[in-house]
Short mmCIF file of C-alpha atoms and ligand atoms in Angstrom, two decimals:
data_model
loop_
_atom_site.label_atom_id
_atom_site.label_comp_id
_atom_site.label_asym_id
_atom_site.label_seq_id
_atom_site.Cartn_x
_atom_site.Cartn_y
_atom_site.Cartn_z
CA MET A 1038 -3.56 -14.24 6.31
CA SER A 1039 -4.74 -17.62 5.28
CA LYS A 1040 -2.75 -20.55 4.08
CA PRO A 1041 -3.69 -21.64 0.56
CA PHE A 1042 -7.01 -23.54 0.52
CA LYS A 1043 -7.42 -23.62 4.29
CA PRO A 1044 -8.67 -20.38 5.80
CA SER A 1045 -9.65 -22.28 8.92
CA VAL A 1046 -6.05 -23.12 9.71
CA ASN A 1047 -4.59 -19.67 9.18
CA LEU A 1048 -1.30 -19.14 10.88
CA THR A 1049 -0.35 -15.63 11.72
CA ASP A 1050 2.95 -14.32 10.61
CA ASN A 1051 4.02 -13.41 14.11
CA HIS A 1052 2.90 -16.66 15.67
CA VAL A 1053 4.42 -18.94 13.14
CA THR A 1054 7.69 -17.34 12.29
CA ASP A 1055 9.34 -14.54 14.15
CA GLU A 1056 10.84 -12.19 11.58
CA SER A 1057 14.39 -12.77 12.77
CA VAL A 1058 14.04 -16.52 12.45
CA TYR A 1059 12.43 -16.12 9.07
CA MET A 1060 15.10 -13.78 7.71
CA ASN A 1061 17.93 -15.90 9.07
CA ARG A 1062 16.46 -19.01 7.61
CA ARG A 1063 16.07 -17.40 4.22
CA SER A 1064 19.56 -15.98 4.05
CA LEU A 1065 21.03 -19.27 5.20
CA LEU A 1066 19.05 -21.21 2.65
CA LYS A 1067 19.78 -18.67 -0.05
CA SER A 1068 23.47 -19.06 0.58
CA PHE A 1069 23.02 -22.74 -0.15
CA GLY A 1070 21.04 -21.88 -3.26
CA PHE A 1071 18.14 -23.70 -1.72
CA VAL A 1072 15.35 -21.25 -0.96
CA GLY A 1073 12.92 -22.58 -3.53
CA ALA A 1074 12.21 -26.11 -2.44
CA SER A 1075 12.75 -25.42 1.23
CA THR A 1076 10.02 -22.81 1.39
CA LEU A 1077 7.53 -25.54 0.61
CA LEU A 1078 8.34 -26.91 4.03
CA ALA A 1079 8.23 -23.52 5.74
CA GLN A 1080 4.87 -22.79 7.26
CA SER A 1081 4.73 -19.07 6.52
CA ALA A 1082 6.26 -19.20 3.07
CA SER A 1083 4.61 -20.43 -0.05
CA ALA A 1084 5.08 -22.34 -3.23
CA ALA A 1085 5.23 -19.03 -5.05
CA ASP A 1086 8.90 -18.68 -4.17
CA TRP A 1087 9.65 -21.98 -5.73
CA PHE A 1088 7.65 -21.21 -8.85
CA TRP A 1089 9.54 -18.02 -9.51
CA GLU A 1090 12.95 -19.04 -8.30
CA ASP A 1091 14.36 -19.44 -11.82
CA GLU A 1092 13.15 -16.05 -12.88
CA LYS A 1093 15.19 -13.78 -10.61
CA GLU A 1094 17.31 -10.94 -12.01
CA LYS A 1095 14.33 -9.13 -13.49
CA ALA A 1096 14.40 -5.41 -14.29
CA THR A 1097 13.82 -3.43 -11.11
CA PHE A 1098 10.91 -1.03 -11.09
CA GLN A 1099 12.00 2.61 -10.93
CA SER A 1100 9.96 4.86 -8.61
CA LYS A 1101 9.69 8.53 -9.66
CA PRO A 1102 9.81 11.56 -7.32
CA LEU A 1103 6.47 13.26 -6.57
CA ASP A 1104 5.49 16.85 -5.65
CA PHE A 1105 3.55 17.00 -2.41
CA THR A 1106 2.78 19.07 0.69
CA LYS A 1107 3.11 17.94 4.31
CA PRO A 1108 0.03 18.90 6.33
CA SER A 1109 1.05 19.10 9.97
CA GLN A 1110 -1.91 17.14 11.34
CA TYR A 1111 -0.73 13.98 9.55
CA GLN A 1112 2.91 13.95 10.67
CA ILE A 1113 2.77 11.54 13.62
CA ASN A 1114 5.60 11.42 16.08
CA GLU A 1115 6.51 7.74 15.75
CA THR A 1116 9.54 6.20 14.12
CA ARG A 1117 8.88 5.57 10.46
CA THR A 1118 9.42 2.03 9.22
CA PRO A 1119 12.42 2.08 6.88
CA GLU A 1120 11.56 2.20 3.19
CA LYS A 1121 13.46 -1.04 2.60
CA LYS A 1122 11.14 -2.90 4.99
CA ILE A 1123 7.93 -1.30 3.69
CA THR A 1124 8.85 -2.37 0.18
CA SER A 1125 10.14 -5.87 0.91
CA TYR A 1126 7.68 -7.22 3.49
CA ASN A 1127 4.30 -7.24 1.76
CA ASN A 1128 0.96 -8.92 1.38
CA PHE A 1129 -0.07 -8.95 -2.29
CA TYR A 1130 -1.34 -12.45 -2.98
CA GLU A 1131 -1.65 -11.87 -6.72
CA PHE A 1132 2.15 -12.17 -6.72
CA GLY A 1133 2.48 -14.97 -4.17
CA THR A 1134 1.63 -15.51 -0.53
CA SER A 1135 4.98 -15.16 1.23
CA LYS A 1136 6.06 -11.74 2.48
CA ASP A 1137 8.97 -11.40 0.06
CA ALA A 1138 7.17 -12.79 -2.99
CA PRO A 1139 5.55 -9.48 -4.12
CA ALA A 1140 8.87 -7.58 -4.21
CA GLU A 1141 10.51 -10.44 -6.03
CA ASN A 1142 7.74 -11.17 -8.51
CA ALA A 1143 6.05 -7.83 -9.25
CA SER A 1144 9.07 -5.89 -10.50
CA GLU A 1145 7.91 -6.06 -14.11
CA PHE A 1146 4.28 -5.26 -13.38
CA LYS A 1147 3.04 -2.69 -15.94
CA THR A 1148 1.36 0.30 -14.33
CA ASP A 1149 1.40 2.67 -17.33
CA PRO A 1150 -0.96 2.84 -19.16
CA TRP A 1151 -3.55 2.49 -16.38
CA THR A 1152 -7.26 3.19 -16.19
CA LEU A 1153 -9.18 3.87 -12.99
CA LYS A 1154 -12.94 4.03 -13.50
CA ILE A 1155 -15.37 5.64 -11.03
CA ASP A 1156 -18.93 4.66 -11.83
CA GLY A 1157 -22.13 3.16 -10.44
CA LEU A 1158 -24.57 5.42 -8.59
CA VAL A 1159 -22.97 8.72 -9.65
CA LYS A 1160 -24.08 11.58 -11.87
CA LYS A 1161 -20.68 12.03 -13.51
CA PRO A 1162 -18.77 8.79 -14.06
CA LEU A 1163 -15.04 9.43 -14.39
CA VAL A 1164 -12.08 7.72 -15.96
CA LEU A 1165 -8.58 8.61 -14.75
CA ASP A 1166 -5.59 7.72 -16.89
CA HIS A 1167 -2.11 7.09 -15.55
CA ASP A 1168 -0.99 10.73 -15.52
CA SER A 1169 -4.12 12.06 -13.87
CA LEU A 1170 -3.59 9.70 -10.91
CA THR A 1171 -0.74 11.95 -9.74
CA LYS A 1172 -1.80 15.25 -11.38
CA ARG A 1173 -5.53 15.74 -11.00
CA PHE A 1174 -5.52 16.21 -7.22
CA PRO A 1175 -2.91 18.01 -5.07
CA LEU A 1176 -0.77 15.37 -3.37
CA GLN A 1177 -0.05 15.28 0.37
CA GLU A 1178 2.27 13.28 2.55
CA ARG A 1179 0.49 11.49 5.37
CA ILE A 1180 2.35 9.44 7.91
CA TYR A 1181 -0.05 6.71 8.99
CA ARG A 1182 0.14 3.59 11.08
CA LEU A 1183 -0.62 0.43 9.09
CA ARG A 1184 -1.91 -2.43 11.25
CA CYS A 1185 -2.21 -5.82 9.58
CA VAL A 1186 -4.77 -8.32 10.90
CA GLU A 1187 -1.80 -10.69 11.32
CA ALA A 1188 -0.69 -8.48 14.26
CA TRP A 1189 2.31 -6.70 12.78
CA SER A 1190 2.40 -2.97 12.03
CA MET A 1191 4.41 -0.31 10.27
CA VAL A 1192 4.52 3.49 10.09
CA VAL A 1193 4.34 4.55 6.46
CA PRO A 1194 4.82 8.00 4.88
CA TRP A 1195 2.20 7.70 2.14
CA ILE A 1196 1.70 10.23 -0.66
CA GLY A 1197 -1.84 10.61 -1.94
CA PHE A 1198 -5.12 12.50 -2.01
CA GLU A 1199 -8.41 12.11 -0.18
CA LEU A 1200 -10.80 9.59 -1.69
CA ALA A 1201 -13.54 12.12 -0.84
CA ALA A 1202 -12.13 14.54 -3.46
CA LEU A 1203 -12.47 11.89 -6.15
CA ILE A 1204 -15.96 10.81 -5.09
CA LYS A 1205 -17.16 14.43 -4.98
CA GLN A 1206 -16.07 14.92 -8.60
CA ALA A 1207 -18.19 11.94 -9.62
CA ASP A 1208 -21.18 13.50 -7.83
CA PRO A 1209 -22.86 10.56 -6.02
CA LEU A 1210 -26.60 9.99 -6.28
CA MET A 1211 -28.65 10.08 -3.07
CA SER A 1212 -29.14 6.32 -3.39
CA ALA A 1213 -25.38 5.60 -3.08
CA LYS A 1214 -24.60 4.04 0.32
CA TYR A 1215 -21.43 2.00 -0.24
CA VAL A 1216 -18.25 2.11 -2.31
CA ALA A 1217 -16.87 -1.04 -3.97
CA PHE A 1218 -13.22 -1.33 -5.04
CA GLU A 1219 -11.60 -3.74 -7.46
CA THR A 1220 -7.97 -4.67 -8.18
CA LEU A 1221 -6.75 -5.25 -11.73
CA TYR A 1222 -7.55 -8.72 -13.07
CA ASP A 1223 -4.67 -9.76 -15.31
CA PRO A 1224 -3.55 -13.36 -14.74
CA GLU A 1225 -0.77 -12.97 -17.32
CA GLN A 1226 0.92 -10.44 -15.07
CA MET A 1227 -0.41 -11.69 -11.76
CA PRO A 1228 0.15 -15.45 -11.73
CA GLY A 1229 -1.57 -15.90 -8.38
CA GLN A 1230 -4.86 -15.02 -10.07
CA SER A 1231 -4.91 -18.07 -12.30
CA ASN A 1232 -3.32 -20.59 -9.97
CA ARG A 1233 -5.06 -21.30 -6.67
CA PHE A 1234 -1.87 -22.77 -5.27
CA LEU A 1235 0.13 -19.58 -5.85
CA GLY A 1236 -2.65 -17.11 -5.09
CA GLY A 1237 -3.75 -18.45 -1.72
CA GLY A 1238 -7.11 -19.82 -2.85
CA ILE A 1239 -8.59 -16.34 -3.21
CA GLU A 1240 -11.30 -15.69 -5.78
CA TYR A 1241 -9.89 -12.90 -7.99
CA PRO A 1242 -10.06 -10.02 -8.68
CA TYR A 1243 -9.43 -8.89 -5.09
CA VAL A 1244 -12.38 -6.74 -4.03
CA GLU A 1245 -13.02 -4.47 -1.07
CA GLY A 1246 -15.69 -2.10 0.16
CA LEU A 1247 -16.48 0.77 2.50
CA ARG A 1248 -19.63 2.47 3.67
CA LEU A 1249 -19.95 5.81 1.85
CA ASP A 1250 -19.41 7.80 5.07
CA GLU A 1251 -16.19 5.84 5.73
CA ALA A 1252 -15.04 6.49 2.16
CA MET A 1253 -15.74 10.22 2.57
CA HIS A 1254 -13.83 10.48 5.86
CA PRO A 1255 -10.82 12.82 5.51
CA LEU A 1256 -8.44 10.09 6.73
CA THR A 1257 -9.32 7.80 3.81
CA LEU A 1258 -6.57 8.14 1.25
CA MET A 1259 -5.92 7.08 -2.32
CA SER A 1260 -2.17 6.56 -2.25
CA VAL A 1261 0.08 6.94 -5.28
CA GLY A 1262 3.41 6.94 -3.47
CA LEU A 1263 5.51 6.45 -0.38
CA TYR A 1264 8.74 7.96 0.89
CA GLY A 1265 8.33 10.81 -1.64
CA LYS A 1266 8.21 8.61 -4.75
CA THR A 1267 5.64 6.70 -6.80
CA LEU A 1268 4.54 3.38 -5.28
CA PRO A 1269 6.57 0.33 -6.15
CA PRO A 1270 4.44 -2.50 -7.63
CA GLN A 1271 4.58 -4.61 -4.47
CA ASN A 1272 2.89 -1.80 -2.49
CA GLY A 1273 0.00 -1.46 -4.96
CA ALA A 1274 1.18 0.71 -7.86
CA PRO A 1275 0.00 2.84 -9.42
CA ILE A 1276 -2.83 3.59 -6.96
CA ARG A 1277 -4.17 1.89 -3.83
CA LEU A 1278 -6.54 2.60 -1.01
CA VAL A 1279 -5.29 3.37 2.54
CA VAL A 1280 -7.78 3.26 5.43
CA PRO A 1281 -5.57 3.67 8.50
CA TRP A 1282 -8.11 2.77 11.21
CA LYS A 1283 -8.93 -0.60 9.61
CA TYR A 1284 -6.90 -3.79 9.28
CA GLY A 1285 -4.55 -3.67 6.31
CA PHE A 1286 -6.56 -6.06 4.15
CA LYS A 1287 -9.12 -3.29 3.57
CA SER A 1288 -6.39 -1.19 1.87
CA ILE A 1289 -6.79 -2.73 -1.58
CA LYS A 1290 -3.93 -2.40 -4.05
CA SER A 1291 -3.64 -1.58 -7.78
CA VAL A 1292 -7.23 -0.37 -8.06
CA VAL A 1293 -8.95 -0.18 -11.48
CA ARG A 1294 -12.54 0.43 -10.46
CA ILE A 1295 -14.42 2.33 -7.76
CA ARG A 1296 -18.15 1.75 -7.93
CA LEU A 1297 -20.81 3.46 -5.83
CA THR A 1298 -23.67 1.18 -4.89
CA ASP A 1299 -26.71 0.89 -2.64
CA LYS A 1300 -25.76 -2.56 -1.30
CA GLN A 1301 -22.92 -3.68 0.92
CA PRO A 1302 -20.39 -5.08 -1.57
CA PRO A 1303 -18.67 -8.46 -1.17
CA THR A 1304 -15.10 -8.27 0.14
CA THR A 1305 -12.32 -10.76 -0.52
CA TRP A 1306 -11.35 -11.96 2.96
CA ASN A 1307 -14.91 -11.91 4.22
CA ARG A 1308 -15.93 -14.13 1.32
CA LEU A 1309 -13.10 -16.54 2.14
CA ALA A 1310 -13.68 -16.79 5.91
CA SER A 1311 -16.57 -14.65 7.17
CA ASN A 1312 -16.20 -15.79 10.78
CA GLU A 1313 -12.62 -14.45 10.81
CA TYR A 1314 -12.67 -11.34 8.64
CA GLY A 1315 -15.60 -8.94 8.78
CA PHE A 1316 -16.75 -6.23 6.40
CA TYR A 1317 -15.84 -3.49 8.88
CA ALA A 1318 -12.45 -4.77 10.03
CA ASN A 1319 -11.86 -1.82 12.33
CA VAL A 1320 -8.69 -2.24 14.37
CA ASN A 1321 -9.94 -3.29 17.80
CA PRO A 1322 -7.68 -4.66 20.56
CA LYS A 1323 -10.72 -5.99 22.45
CA VAL A 1324 -12.07 -8.18 19.68
CA SER A 1325 -9.78 -11.14 19.10
CA HIS A 1326 -9.42 -12.94 15.84
CA PRO A 1327 -10.88 -16.43 16.47
CA ARG A 1328 -7.34 -17.85 16.58
CA TRP A 1329 -5.21 -15.06 18.04
CA SER A 1330 -5.42 -11.96 20.18
CA GLN A 1331 -5.45 -8.48 18.65
CA ALA A 1332 -4.40 -6.79 21.91
CA SER A 1333 -0.82 -6.17 20.78
CA GLU A 1334 1.24 -5.98 17.62
CA ARG A 1335 4.81 -6.32 16.41
CA ARG A 1336 5.91 -2.89 15.19
CA ILE A 1337 8.34 -3.21 12.31
CA THR A 1338 10.99 -0.50 12.69
CA SER A 1339 14.65 -0.14 11.96
CA GLY A 1340 15.45 -2.59 14.72
CA GLY A 1341 17.85 -5.40 14.00
CA LEU A 1342 16.90 -8.98 13.42
CA LEU A 1343 16.47 -9.76 17.07
CA SER A 1344 14.45 -6.72 18.13
CA ARG A 1345 10.91 -7.56 19.16
CA ASN A 1346 9.10 -4.20 19.44
CA ARG A 1347 5.82 -5.52 20.73
CA ILE A 1348 3.42 -2.66 21.49
CA GLU A 1349 -0.19 -2.40 22.59
CA THR A 1350 -2.74 -2.09 19.81
CA GLN A 1351 -4.90 1.03 19.99
CA MET A 1352 -8.62 1.23 19.30
CA PHE A 1353 -9.13 2.31 15.66
CA ASN A 1354 -5.34 2.07 15.37
CA GLY A 1355 -5.12 5.33 17.32
CA TYR A 1356 -7.47 7.26 14.99
CA SER A 1357 -10.17 7.97 17.60
CA GLU A 1358 -11.71 10.70 15.42
CA VAL A 1359 -13.52 7.98 13.45
CA ALA A 1360 -15.40 6.72 16.55
CA PRO A 1361 -18.58 8.74 15.72
CA LEU A 1362 -18.97 6.70 12.52
CA TYR A 1363 -19.75 3.69 14.69
CA SER A 1364 -21.43 5.23 17.72
CA ASP A 1365 -24.61 3.16 17.39
CA MET A 1366 -22.92 -0.14 16.53
CA ASN A 1367 -21.86 -3.18 18.51
CA LEU A 1368 -18.28 -3.54 17.27
CA ALA A 1369 -17.96 -7.09 18.57
CA LYS A 1370 -20.82 -8.06 16.27
CA PHE A 1371 -19.80 -5.87 13.33
CA TYR A 1372 -16.10 -6.83 13.38
N1 LIG B 212 -4.64 -5.83 -2.15
C1 LIG B 212 -4.61 -6.81 -3.09
N2 LIG B 212 -5.07 -6.56 -4.31
N3 LIG B 212 -4.11 -8.04 -2.80
C2 LIG B 212 -3.65 -8.37 -1.55
O1 LIG B 212 -3.22 -9.52 -1.33
N4 LIG B 212 -3.26 -7.60 0.76
C3 LIG B 212 -3.82 -6.72 1.79
C4 LIG B 212 -3.73 -5.24 1.40
N5 LIG B 212 -4.16 -5.06 0.03
C5 LIG B 212 -3.69 -7.36 -0.55
C6 LIG B 212 -4.17 -6.07 -0.90
C7 LIG B 212 -3.18 -6.90 3.10
S1 LIG B 212 -3.55 -8.34 3.92
C8 LIG B 212 -2.37 -5.97 3.67
S2 LIG B 212 -1.80 -6.13 5.28
C9 LIG B 212 -1.93 -4.78 2.92
O2 LIG B 212 -2.38 -4.79 1.55
C10 LIG B 212 -0.41 -4.74 2.91
O3 LIG B 212 0.05 -3.58 2.29
P1 LIG B 212 1.62 -3.38 2.12
O4 LIG B 212 2.17 -4.62 1.44
O5 LIG B 212 1.79 -2.14 1.30
O6 LIG B 212 2.18 -3.24 3.52
#
C-alpha cells in the first residue's frame, strides 16, 4: 500500500522487496541488533519498527479454539498458507506499516470487552458483545483466497458467519443501499492512529463500505478466527470482514460499527488516493493499478525463502459466482 504521506509514490511489496530478500535482510540485521534504525532506510519497512524496537518481549496473545462446521463448498483444493505466515505477514496500519509490525506491536491489543454496533437504516439496531461474536451465529470454516492489491496472495482457513445473517437480524429498511464499516478508534492502543508517521498518513478510524447486495452475498464473511482458533490481533481480532472477491483492503479489521445507509460511504484507501483505489476494488487481472500490473500475484505458501510461486490472477479472485452483481457495469471505470 502507500508509503507514509505519499500515496502517489506507492511501492508494491513484491516490486520493492522480494520476500526472501526482505526476510534475509531482517534476520541479518536482527543478528546485529540493528533492525530498528536500518528499517528507516529500507523502502518497504517503516519507522514503526524503530519506534517499538525497545518494547519487544510483550505478552503473546493467546488464541482460543472455536467450534465450527466445514461446509464442503468452501473447502478449496489449493495449498493453505501456513498459519505462521498468515499471522506474521500483515497489513494493519494502526500498528505500523511494515509487514511484521502488526504481529510485533498488537500482541497486547485488548479485544475483550468489545462492542459491535449495527445501526443506521435498520428497524432493529443491534449491539453484540464479545461473547456473542462467537456464539450468536453458527460458525463455519471457509477456505478463501486472499488477494492483496499489492499483488501477493494467501489461502486462509477463516472461521466466521455470513454478514447476511447479521444484517437480516437488524432488519434493514427499504431505503438502505450501502453498508459502512468502521474499525476501533483507540490511539492509546493503536499508535498509528495518532502519529501520521507511524500510521501511513491514513485518516483514522479506518473505514470501508459495500453495496448492500455485496454485503448480503453468501460469500461475504464476518470472521472471528483462522486455523480453528480465535483471530490473533494482527489479523483483526476479535472480528473482521472478509470479502474474498475484492482486494484485501476491503476486508476491514477489528470492526466496531456496521451502519446501513442510503449513500455510498467513504472508504479509507479511496479517500487517500482515489485514482489508485476504487470503492469496488474487485480483483481484476485486466485492470492494472496505475503503477503495476494486476495480471499475476505472488502466492505465499510453505515454500522456502527462495520460492517465487507467481501465479495468474483470476477475475473476481476465482469467485465467478459474484459476476451477476456487476453485469451492467464497466469494471474498468468502477475499479
Ligand atoms: N483493516 C484495518 N483496520 N487497517 C488496515 O491497515 N489493511 C487491509 C485489510 N484490513 C487494514 C485492514 C489490507 S491492505 C489487507 S491486504 C488486509 O487487511 C490484510 O489482512 P491480513 O493481515 O489478515 O492478511
